[in-house]
Short mmCIF file of C-alpha atoms in Angstrom, two decimals:
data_model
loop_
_atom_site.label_atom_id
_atom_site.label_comp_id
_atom_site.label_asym_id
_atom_site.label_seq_id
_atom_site.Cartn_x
_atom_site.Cartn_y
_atom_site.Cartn_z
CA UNK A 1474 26.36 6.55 3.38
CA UNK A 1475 28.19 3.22 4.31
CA UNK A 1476 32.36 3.99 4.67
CA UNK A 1477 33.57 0.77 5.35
CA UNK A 1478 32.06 -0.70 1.99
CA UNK A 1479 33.54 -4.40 1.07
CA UNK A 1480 35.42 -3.83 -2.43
CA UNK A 1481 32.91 -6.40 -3.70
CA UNK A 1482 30.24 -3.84 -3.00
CA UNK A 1483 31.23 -1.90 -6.29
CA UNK A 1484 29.74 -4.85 -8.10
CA UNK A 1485 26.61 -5.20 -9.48
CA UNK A 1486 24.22 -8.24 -9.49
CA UNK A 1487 21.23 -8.23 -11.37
CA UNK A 1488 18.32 -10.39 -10.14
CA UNK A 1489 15.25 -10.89 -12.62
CA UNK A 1490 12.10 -9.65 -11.38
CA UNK A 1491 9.00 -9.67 -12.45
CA UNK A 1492 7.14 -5.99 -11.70
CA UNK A 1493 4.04 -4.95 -9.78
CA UNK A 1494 1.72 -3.66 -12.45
CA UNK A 1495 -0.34 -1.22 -10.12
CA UNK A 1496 2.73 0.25 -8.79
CA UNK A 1497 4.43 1.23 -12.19
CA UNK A 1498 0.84 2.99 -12.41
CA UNK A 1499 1.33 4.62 -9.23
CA UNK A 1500 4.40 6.48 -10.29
CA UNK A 1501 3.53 7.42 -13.37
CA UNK A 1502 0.78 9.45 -12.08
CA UNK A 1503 2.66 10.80 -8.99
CA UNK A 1504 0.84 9.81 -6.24
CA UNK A 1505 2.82 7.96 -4.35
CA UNK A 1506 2.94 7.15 -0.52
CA UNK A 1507 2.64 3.56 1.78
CA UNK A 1508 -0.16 0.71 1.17
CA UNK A 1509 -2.82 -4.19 -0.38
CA UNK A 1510 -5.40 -16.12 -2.20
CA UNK A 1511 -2.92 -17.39 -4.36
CA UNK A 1512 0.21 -19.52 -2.85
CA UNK A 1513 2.59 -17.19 -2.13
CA UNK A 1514 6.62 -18.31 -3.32
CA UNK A 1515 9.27 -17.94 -1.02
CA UNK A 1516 12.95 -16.14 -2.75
CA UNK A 1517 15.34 -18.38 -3.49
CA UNK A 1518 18.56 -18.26 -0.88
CA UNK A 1519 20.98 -15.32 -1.95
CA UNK A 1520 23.11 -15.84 -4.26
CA UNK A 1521 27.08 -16.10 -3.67
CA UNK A 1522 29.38 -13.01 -4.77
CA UNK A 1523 30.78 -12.96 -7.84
CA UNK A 1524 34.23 -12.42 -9.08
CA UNK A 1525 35.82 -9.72 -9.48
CA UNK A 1526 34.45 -7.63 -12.51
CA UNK A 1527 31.72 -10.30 -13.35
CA UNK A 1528 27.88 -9.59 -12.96
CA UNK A 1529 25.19 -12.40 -13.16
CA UNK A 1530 21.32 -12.43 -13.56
CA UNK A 1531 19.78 -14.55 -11.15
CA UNK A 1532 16.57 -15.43 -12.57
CA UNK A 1533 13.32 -16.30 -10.83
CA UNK A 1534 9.79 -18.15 -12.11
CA UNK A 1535 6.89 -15.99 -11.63
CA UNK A 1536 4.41 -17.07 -9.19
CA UNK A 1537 1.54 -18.24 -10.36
CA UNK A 1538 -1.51 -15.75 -10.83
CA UNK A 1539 -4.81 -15.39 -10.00
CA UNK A 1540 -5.55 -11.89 -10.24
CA UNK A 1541 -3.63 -8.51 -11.18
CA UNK A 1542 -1.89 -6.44 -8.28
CA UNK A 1543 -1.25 -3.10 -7.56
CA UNK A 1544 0.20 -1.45 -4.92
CA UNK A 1545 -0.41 2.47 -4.90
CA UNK A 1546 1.45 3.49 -1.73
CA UNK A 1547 4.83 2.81 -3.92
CA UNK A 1548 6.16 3.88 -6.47
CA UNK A 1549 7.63 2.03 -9.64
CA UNK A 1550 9.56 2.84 -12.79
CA UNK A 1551 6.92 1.50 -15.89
CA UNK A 1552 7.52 -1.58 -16.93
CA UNK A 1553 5.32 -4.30 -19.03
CA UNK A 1554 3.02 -6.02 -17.25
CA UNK A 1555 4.11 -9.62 -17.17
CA UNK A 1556 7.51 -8.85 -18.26
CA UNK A 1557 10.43 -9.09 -16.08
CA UNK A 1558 12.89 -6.67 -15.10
CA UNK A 1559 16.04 -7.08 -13.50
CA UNK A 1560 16.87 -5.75 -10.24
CA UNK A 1561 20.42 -3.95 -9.67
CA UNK A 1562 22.08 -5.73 -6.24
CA UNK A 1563 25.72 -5.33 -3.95
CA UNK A 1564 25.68 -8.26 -2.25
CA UNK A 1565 27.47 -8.06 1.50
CA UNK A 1566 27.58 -4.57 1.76
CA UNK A 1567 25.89 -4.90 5.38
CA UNK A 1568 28.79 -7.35 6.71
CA UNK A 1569 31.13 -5.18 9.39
CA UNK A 1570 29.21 -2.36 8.65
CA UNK A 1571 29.25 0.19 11.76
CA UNK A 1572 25.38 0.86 11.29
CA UNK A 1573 24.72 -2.36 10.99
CA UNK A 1574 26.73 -3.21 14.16
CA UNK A 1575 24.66 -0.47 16.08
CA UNK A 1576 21.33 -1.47 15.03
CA UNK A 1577 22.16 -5.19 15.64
CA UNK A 1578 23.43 -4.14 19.34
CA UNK A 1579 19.87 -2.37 19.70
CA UNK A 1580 17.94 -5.33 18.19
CA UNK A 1581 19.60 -7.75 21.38
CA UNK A 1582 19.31 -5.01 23.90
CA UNK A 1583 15.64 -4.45 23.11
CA UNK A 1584 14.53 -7.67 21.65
CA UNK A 1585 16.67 -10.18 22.88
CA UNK A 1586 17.81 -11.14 19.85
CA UNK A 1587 21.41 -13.14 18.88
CA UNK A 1588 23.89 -10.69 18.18
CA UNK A 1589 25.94 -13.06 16.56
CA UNK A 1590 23.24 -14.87 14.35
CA UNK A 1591 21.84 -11.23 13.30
CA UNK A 1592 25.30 -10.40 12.20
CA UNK A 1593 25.48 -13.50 10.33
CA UNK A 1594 21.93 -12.52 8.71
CA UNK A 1595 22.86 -9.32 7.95
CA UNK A 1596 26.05 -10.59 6.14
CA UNK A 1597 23.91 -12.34 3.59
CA UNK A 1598 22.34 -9.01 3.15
CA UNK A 1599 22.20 -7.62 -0.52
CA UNK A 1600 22.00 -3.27 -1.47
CA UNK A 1601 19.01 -2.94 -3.89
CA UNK A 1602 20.19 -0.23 -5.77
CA UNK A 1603 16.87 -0.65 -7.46
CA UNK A 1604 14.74 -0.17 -4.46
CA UNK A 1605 16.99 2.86 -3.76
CA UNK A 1606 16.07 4.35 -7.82
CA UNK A 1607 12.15 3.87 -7.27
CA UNK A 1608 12.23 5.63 -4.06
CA UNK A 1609 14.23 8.98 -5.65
CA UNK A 1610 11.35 11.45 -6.65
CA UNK A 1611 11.59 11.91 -10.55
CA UNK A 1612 14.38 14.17 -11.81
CA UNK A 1613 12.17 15.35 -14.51
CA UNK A 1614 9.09 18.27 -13.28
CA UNK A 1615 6.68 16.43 -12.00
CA UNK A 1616 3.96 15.64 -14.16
CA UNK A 1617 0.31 16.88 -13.76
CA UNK A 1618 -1.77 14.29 -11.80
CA UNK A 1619 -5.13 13.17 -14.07
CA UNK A 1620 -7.86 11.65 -12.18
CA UNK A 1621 -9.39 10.92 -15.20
CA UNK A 1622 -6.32 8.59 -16.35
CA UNK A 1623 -5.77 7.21 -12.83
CA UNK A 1624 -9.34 5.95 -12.55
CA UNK A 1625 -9.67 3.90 -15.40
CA UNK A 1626 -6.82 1.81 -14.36
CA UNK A 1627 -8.43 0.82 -11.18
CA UNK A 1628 -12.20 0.99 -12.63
CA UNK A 1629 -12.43 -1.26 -15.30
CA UNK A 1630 -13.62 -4.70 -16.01
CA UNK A 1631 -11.23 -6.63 -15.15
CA UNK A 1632 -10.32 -5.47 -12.01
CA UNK A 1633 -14.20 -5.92 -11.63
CA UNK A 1634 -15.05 -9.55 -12.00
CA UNK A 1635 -11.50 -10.64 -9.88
CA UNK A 1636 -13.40 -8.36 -7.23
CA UNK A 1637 -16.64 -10.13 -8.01
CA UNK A 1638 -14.89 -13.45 -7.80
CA UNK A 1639 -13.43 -12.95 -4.73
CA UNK A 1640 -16.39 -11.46 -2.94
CA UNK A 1641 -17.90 -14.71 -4.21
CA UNK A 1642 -15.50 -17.20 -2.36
CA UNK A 1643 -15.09 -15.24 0.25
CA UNK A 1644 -18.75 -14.08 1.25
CA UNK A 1645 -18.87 -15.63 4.60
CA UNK A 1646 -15.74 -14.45 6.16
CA UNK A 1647 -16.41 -10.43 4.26
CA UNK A 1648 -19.65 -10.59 6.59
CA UNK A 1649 -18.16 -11.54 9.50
CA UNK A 1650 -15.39 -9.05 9.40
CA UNK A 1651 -18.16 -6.14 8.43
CA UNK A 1652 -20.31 -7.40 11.37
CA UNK A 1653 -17.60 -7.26 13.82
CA UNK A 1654 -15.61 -4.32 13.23
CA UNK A 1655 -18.02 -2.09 11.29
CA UNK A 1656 -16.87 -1.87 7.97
CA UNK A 1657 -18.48 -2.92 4.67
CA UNK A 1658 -17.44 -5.95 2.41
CA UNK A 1659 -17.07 -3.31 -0.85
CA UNK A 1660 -14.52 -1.04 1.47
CA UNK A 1661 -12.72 -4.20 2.10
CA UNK A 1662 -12.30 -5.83 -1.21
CA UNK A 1663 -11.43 -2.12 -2.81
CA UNK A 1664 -9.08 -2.15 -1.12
CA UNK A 1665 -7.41 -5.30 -1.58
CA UNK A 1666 -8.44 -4.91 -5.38
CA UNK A 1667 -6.49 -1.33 -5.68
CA UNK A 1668 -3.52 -2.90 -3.33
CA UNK A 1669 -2.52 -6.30 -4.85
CA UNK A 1670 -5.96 -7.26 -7.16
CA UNK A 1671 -7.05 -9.67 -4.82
CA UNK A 1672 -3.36 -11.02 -4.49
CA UNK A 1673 -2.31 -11.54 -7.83
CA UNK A 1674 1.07 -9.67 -7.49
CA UNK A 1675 2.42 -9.22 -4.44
CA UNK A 1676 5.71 -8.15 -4.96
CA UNK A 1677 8.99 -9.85 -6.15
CA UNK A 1678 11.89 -7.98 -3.93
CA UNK A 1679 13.38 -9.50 -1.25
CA UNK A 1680 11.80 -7.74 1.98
CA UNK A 1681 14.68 -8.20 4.26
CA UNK A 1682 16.86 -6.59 1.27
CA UNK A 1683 14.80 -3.89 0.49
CA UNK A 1684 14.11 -2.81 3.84
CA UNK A 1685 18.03 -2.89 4.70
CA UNK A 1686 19.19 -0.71 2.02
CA UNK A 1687 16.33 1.79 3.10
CA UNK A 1688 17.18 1.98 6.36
CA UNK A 1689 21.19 2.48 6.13
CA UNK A 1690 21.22 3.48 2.33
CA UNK A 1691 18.09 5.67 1.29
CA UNK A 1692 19.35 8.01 -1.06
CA UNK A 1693 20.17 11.80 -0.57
CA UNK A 1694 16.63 13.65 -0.74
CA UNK A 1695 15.14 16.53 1.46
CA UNK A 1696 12.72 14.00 3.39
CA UNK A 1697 16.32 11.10 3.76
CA UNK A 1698 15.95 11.59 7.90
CA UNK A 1699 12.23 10.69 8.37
CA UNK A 1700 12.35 8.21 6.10
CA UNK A 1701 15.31 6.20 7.07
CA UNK A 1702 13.22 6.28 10.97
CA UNK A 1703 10.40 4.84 9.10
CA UNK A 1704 12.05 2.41 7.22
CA UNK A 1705 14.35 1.64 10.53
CA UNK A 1706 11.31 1.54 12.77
CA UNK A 1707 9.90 -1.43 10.03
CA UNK A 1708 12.99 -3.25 9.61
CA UNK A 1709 12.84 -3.96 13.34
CA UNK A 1710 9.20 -4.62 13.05
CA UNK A 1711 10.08 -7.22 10.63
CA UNK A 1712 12.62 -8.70 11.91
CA UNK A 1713 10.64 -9.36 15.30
CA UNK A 1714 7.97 -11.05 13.33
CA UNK A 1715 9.74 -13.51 11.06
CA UNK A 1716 11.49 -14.75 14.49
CA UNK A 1717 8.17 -14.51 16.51
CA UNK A 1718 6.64 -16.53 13.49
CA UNK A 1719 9.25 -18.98 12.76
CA UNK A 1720 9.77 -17.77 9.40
CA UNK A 1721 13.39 -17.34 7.60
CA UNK A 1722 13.56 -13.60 7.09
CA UNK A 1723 15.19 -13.99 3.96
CA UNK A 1724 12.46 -15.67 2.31
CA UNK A 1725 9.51 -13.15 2.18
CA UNK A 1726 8.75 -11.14 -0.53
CA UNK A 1727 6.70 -7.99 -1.22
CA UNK A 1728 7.33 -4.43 -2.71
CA UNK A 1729 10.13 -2.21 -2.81
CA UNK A 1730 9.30 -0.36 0.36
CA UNK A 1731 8.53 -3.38 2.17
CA UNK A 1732 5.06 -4.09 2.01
CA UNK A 1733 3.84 -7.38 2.21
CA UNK A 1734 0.74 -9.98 1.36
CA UNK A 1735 -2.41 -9.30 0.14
CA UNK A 1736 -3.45 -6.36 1.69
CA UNK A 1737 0.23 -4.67 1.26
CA UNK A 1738 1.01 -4.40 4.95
CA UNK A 1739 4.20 -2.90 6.29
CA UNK A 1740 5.87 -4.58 8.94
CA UNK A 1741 5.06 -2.72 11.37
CA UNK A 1742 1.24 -2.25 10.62
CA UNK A 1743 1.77 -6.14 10.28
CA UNK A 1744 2.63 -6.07 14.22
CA UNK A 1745 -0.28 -3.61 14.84
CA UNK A 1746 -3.58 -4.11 12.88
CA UNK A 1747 -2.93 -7.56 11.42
CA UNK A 1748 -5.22 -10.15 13.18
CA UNK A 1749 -5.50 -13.89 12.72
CA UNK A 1750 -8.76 -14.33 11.09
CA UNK A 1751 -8.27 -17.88 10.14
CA UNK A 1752 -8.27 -19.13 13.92
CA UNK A 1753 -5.44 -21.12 13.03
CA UNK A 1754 -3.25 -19.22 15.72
CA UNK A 1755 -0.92 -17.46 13.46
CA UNK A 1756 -1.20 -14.96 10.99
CA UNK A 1757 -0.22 -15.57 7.28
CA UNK A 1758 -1.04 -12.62 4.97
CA UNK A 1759 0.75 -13.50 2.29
CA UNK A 1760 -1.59 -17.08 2.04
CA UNK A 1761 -4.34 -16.41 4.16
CA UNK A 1762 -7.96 -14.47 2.82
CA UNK A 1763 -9.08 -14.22 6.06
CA UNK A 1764 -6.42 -12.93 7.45
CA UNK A 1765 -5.90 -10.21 4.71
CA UNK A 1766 -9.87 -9.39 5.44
CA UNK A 1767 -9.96 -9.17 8.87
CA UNK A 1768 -6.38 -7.16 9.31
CA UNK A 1769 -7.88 -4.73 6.46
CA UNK A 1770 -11.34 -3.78 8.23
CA UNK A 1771 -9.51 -4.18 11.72
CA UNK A 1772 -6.82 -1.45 10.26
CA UNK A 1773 -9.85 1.08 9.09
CA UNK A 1774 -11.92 0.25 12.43
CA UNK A 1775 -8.54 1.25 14.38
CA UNK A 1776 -8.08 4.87 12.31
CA UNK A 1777 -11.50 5.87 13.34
CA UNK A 1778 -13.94 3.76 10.38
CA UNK A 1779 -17.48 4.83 11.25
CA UNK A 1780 -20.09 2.74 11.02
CA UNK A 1781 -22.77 3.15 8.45
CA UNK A 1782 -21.60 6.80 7.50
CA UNK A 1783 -21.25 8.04 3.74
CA UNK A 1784 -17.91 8.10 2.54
CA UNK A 1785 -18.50 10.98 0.44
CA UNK A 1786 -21.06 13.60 -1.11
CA UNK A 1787 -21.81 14.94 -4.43
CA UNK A 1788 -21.31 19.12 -4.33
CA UNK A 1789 -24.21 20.35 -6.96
CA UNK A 1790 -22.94 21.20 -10.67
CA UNK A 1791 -24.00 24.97 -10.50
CA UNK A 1792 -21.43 27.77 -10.69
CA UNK A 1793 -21.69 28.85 -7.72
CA UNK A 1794 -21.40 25.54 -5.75
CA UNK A 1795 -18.28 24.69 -7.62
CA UNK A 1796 -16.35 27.76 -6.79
CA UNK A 1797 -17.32 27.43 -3.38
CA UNK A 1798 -15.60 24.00 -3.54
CA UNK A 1799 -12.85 25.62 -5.96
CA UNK A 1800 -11.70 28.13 -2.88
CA UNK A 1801 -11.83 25.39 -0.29
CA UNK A 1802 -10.10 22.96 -1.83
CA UNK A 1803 -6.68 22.83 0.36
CA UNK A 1804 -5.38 19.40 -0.62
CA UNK A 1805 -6.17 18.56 3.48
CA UNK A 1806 -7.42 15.00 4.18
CA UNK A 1807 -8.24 15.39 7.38
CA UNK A 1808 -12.13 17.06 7.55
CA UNK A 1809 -11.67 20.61 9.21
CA UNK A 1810 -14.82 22.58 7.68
CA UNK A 1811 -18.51 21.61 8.87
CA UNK A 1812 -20.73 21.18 6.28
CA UNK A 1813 -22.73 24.56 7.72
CA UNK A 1814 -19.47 26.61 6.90
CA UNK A 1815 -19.69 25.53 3.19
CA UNK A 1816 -23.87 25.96 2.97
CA UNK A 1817 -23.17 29.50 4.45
CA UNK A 1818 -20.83 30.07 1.57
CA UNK A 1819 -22.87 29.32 -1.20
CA UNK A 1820 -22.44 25.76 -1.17
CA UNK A 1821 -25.36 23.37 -2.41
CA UNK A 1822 -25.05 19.49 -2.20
CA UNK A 1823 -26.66 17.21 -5.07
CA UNK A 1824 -27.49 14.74 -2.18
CA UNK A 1825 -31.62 13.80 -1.90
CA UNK A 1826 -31.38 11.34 0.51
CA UNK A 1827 -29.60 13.46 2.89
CA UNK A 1828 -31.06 15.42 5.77
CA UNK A 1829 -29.32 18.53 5.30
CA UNK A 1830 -30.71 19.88 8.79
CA UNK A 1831 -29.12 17.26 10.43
CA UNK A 1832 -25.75 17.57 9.42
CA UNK A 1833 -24.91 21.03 9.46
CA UNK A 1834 -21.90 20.19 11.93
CA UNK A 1835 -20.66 17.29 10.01
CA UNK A 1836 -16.96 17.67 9.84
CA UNK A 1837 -16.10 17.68 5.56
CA UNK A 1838 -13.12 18.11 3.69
CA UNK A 1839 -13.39 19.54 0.04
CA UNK A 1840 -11.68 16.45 -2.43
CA UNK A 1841 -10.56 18.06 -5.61
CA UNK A 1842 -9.74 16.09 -8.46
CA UNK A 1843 -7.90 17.23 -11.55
CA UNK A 1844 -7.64 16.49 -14.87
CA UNK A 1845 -5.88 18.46 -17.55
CA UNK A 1846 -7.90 19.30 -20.06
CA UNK A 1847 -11.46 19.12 -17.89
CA UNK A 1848 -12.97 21.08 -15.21
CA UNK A 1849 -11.41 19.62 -12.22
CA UNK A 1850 -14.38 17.62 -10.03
CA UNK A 1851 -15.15 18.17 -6.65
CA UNK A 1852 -16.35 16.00 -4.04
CA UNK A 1853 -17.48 16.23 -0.12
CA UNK A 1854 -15.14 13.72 1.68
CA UNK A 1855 -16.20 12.96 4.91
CA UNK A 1856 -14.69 11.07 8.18
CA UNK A 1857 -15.06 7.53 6.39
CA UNK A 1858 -12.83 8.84 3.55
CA UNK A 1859 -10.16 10.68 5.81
CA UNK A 1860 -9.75 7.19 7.28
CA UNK A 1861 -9.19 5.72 3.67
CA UNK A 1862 -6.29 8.13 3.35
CA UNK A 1863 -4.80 6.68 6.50
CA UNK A 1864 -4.05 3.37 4.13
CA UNK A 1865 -2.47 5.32 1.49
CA UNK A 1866 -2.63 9.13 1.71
CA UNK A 1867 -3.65 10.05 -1.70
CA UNK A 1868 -7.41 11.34 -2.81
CA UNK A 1869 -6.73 9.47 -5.60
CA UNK A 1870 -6.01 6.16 -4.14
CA UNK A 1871 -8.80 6.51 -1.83
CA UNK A 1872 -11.77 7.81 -4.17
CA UNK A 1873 -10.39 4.23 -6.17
CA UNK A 1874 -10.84 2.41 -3.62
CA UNK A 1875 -14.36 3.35 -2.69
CA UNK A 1876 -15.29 3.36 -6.06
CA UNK A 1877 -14.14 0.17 -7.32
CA UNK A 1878 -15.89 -1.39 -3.95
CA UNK A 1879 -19.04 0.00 -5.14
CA UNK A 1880 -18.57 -1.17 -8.68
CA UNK A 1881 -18.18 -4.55 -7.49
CA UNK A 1882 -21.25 -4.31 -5.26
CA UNK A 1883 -23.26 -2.81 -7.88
CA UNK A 1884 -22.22 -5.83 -10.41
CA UNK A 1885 -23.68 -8.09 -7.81
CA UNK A 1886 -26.55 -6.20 -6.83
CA UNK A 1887 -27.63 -6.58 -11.04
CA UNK A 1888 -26.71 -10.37 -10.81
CA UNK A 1889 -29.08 -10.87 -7.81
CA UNK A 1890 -26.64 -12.23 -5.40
CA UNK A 1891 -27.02 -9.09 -3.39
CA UNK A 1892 -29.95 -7.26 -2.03
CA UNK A 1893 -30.22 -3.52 -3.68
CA UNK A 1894 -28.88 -1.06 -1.34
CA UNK A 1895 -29.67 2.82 -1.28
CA UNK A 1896 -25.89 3.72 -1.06
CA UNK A 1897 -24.83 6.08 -3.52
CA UNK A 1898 -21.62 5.44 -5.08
CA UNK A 1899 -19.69 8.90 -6.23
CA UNK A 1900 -18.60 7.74 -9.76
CA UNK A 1901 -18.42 11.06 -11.34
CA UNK A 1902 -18.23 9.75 -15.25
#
């Protein structure tokens, strides 16, 4: 897309990275979108151009762990957990760049930003030819999605006790965040359990970079317009905050796409929904618990969370029920049916504790979800899990993240360190 390209630009750099485990899950499946207290590592500075016909590995320590990450709104060639990779780079393709030069021109008009020092910034700018490849859809057909094989990498033990361990350290604040904006603890830590694993991995790709090359560069693909905006819209975002925060832009880390901290926030939900929980009046979610808690549930309160609904109901196993469900499935997150529509239709609900009479006009959305091989399984998804998909909008991701909430809860329940709730948990085994 860029014209006036720097003859260095046809030279590749490879920087070693080390990969985000949920996200090579992510793509392997096909559910992608955009999604997420150890110490978080800042990137080195960049490194100088090489020679002429000369590439170099530039290669960094992984940070220090404390649990496993994943981050399901991206997507990620596989790689072996723990194992690096190297990342393909052009360094100073963005120096006298004519998009660059427009954008920079908008960034002063609107944000009274230094033209000069932004060009300067810009000119230490690397292409990610890597974030460009994980953001291509696969070349091969695209593979059947199993719900089956997605679960059990986000409902399983280990994923489990890191969710139990941090609901145990961070008790106190999960409360206060649940009392004040209406959401429970287990929606928060699935979340940050499905995104980053409680902030084990939270990405090794320069955000600055990344978001760059996918806002001038994104590769050739029927959906290139939109996302460029989005990416555009977010590289702005970011920039804004790293100045408005003191922090050298070049230094932060995340995914791919951008997404940063615990929670995998995007720059610009970063400058929207994050809050500073800590009361130490700034916000830090790469470091910061609290912060990641509190910008979660205030992010789900702000897309319409309700408080105290279900999340989801079972449909009843009979023939009849399921084919009802079968017809209405329409992939549609968004509840359009009431639950009286689906009743009418033959429709029964393997719900006891609910009062059936009372929610006839309950807005519902039919969740299907396949796995070759089985009968596909059907749930009821309600309002609560609509605004799940508003954080990543796959079923998938969101029936994970509900689920491994509960599974966490549940483990604590049976340890006595929580009261026994009534709350069902839809874990179809």
């Amino acid at each position: 897309m860029n014209n006036n390209t720097p003859a260095i630009s046809a030279l590749p750099v490879f920087r070693t990275r080390f990969p985000l485990v949920g996200a090579a899950v992510v793509v392997a499946l096909a559910v992608a979108a955009c999604a997420q207290a150890p110490t978080h590592t800042a990137a080195p500075a960049p490194a100088p151009a090489p020679a002429p016909q000369q590439t170099q590995t530039q290669t960094q320590t992984p940070k220090p762990t404390t649990g496993p990450t994943v981050s399901p709104a991206q997507s990620q060639q596989a790689t072996v957990p723990g194992q690096p990779f190297e990342e393909e780079i052009v360094p100073q393709r963005y120096a006298n760049n004519p998009q660059v030069d427009a954008f920079v021109n908008e960034m002063a008009s609107r944000h009274d930003f230094d033209a000069t020092r932004l060009h300067a910034l810009f000119a230490r700018a690397s292409y990610s030819a890597t974030a460009a490849k994980l953001v291509m859809p696969a070349p091969s057909p695209k593979k059947i999605k199993s719900w089956r094989v997605y679960r059990s990498r986000f409902i399983e033990p280990i994923r489990i006790n890191a969710g139990v361990k941090f609901w145990r350290e961070n008790q106190a604040t999960l409360q206060r965040a649940s009392a004040e904006f209406g959401v429970p603890p287990e929606v928060i830590v699935g979340i940050i359990g499905v995104e980053t694993i409680y902030g084990r991995y939270m990405g090794d790709f320069r955000v600055f970079d990344a978001l760059t090359t996918l806002t001038f560069d994104y590769p050739d693909t029927p959906n290139r317009d939109t996302r460029e905006q989005t990416f555009r819209k977010n590289l702005e975002d970011f920039l804004v905050w790293t100045r408005d925060n003191q922090l050298d832009p070049t230094s932060v880390l995340g995914s791919y796409t951008g997404a940063i901290g615990i929670p995998q926030f995007l720059p610009s939900s970063i400058r929207d929904y994050a809050v500073d929980y800590e009361g130490n009046g700034h916000i830090d979610l790469r470091t910061s618990r609290a912060d990641a808690i509190g910008s979660v549930a205030n992010y789900l309160k702000q897309h319409g969370w309700e408080t105290g609904r279900p999340v989801v109901w079972h449909i009843a196993g009979d023939p009849g029920s399921q084919g009802v469900a079968q017809a209405a499935a329409d992939g549609e997150p968004e509840p359009r049916r009431t639950l009286s529509q689906l009743l009418r239709a033959g429709m029964a609900l393997d719900e006891p504790s609910v009062d059936i009479a009372s929610e006839t006009n309950t807005p519902v959305t039919v969740v299907d979800l396949p796995t070759p091989g089985r009968a596909t399984e059907y749930l009821l998804g309600l309002k609560n899990f609509y605004v799940l998909t508003r954080y990543n909008h796959s079923f998938f991701y969101a029936l994970a993240v509900y689920q491994l909430g509960e599974s966490v809860k549940a483990q604590l329940e049976a340890s006595g360190e929580l009261p026994p709730s009534s709350a069902n948990a839809a874990q179809p085994q």
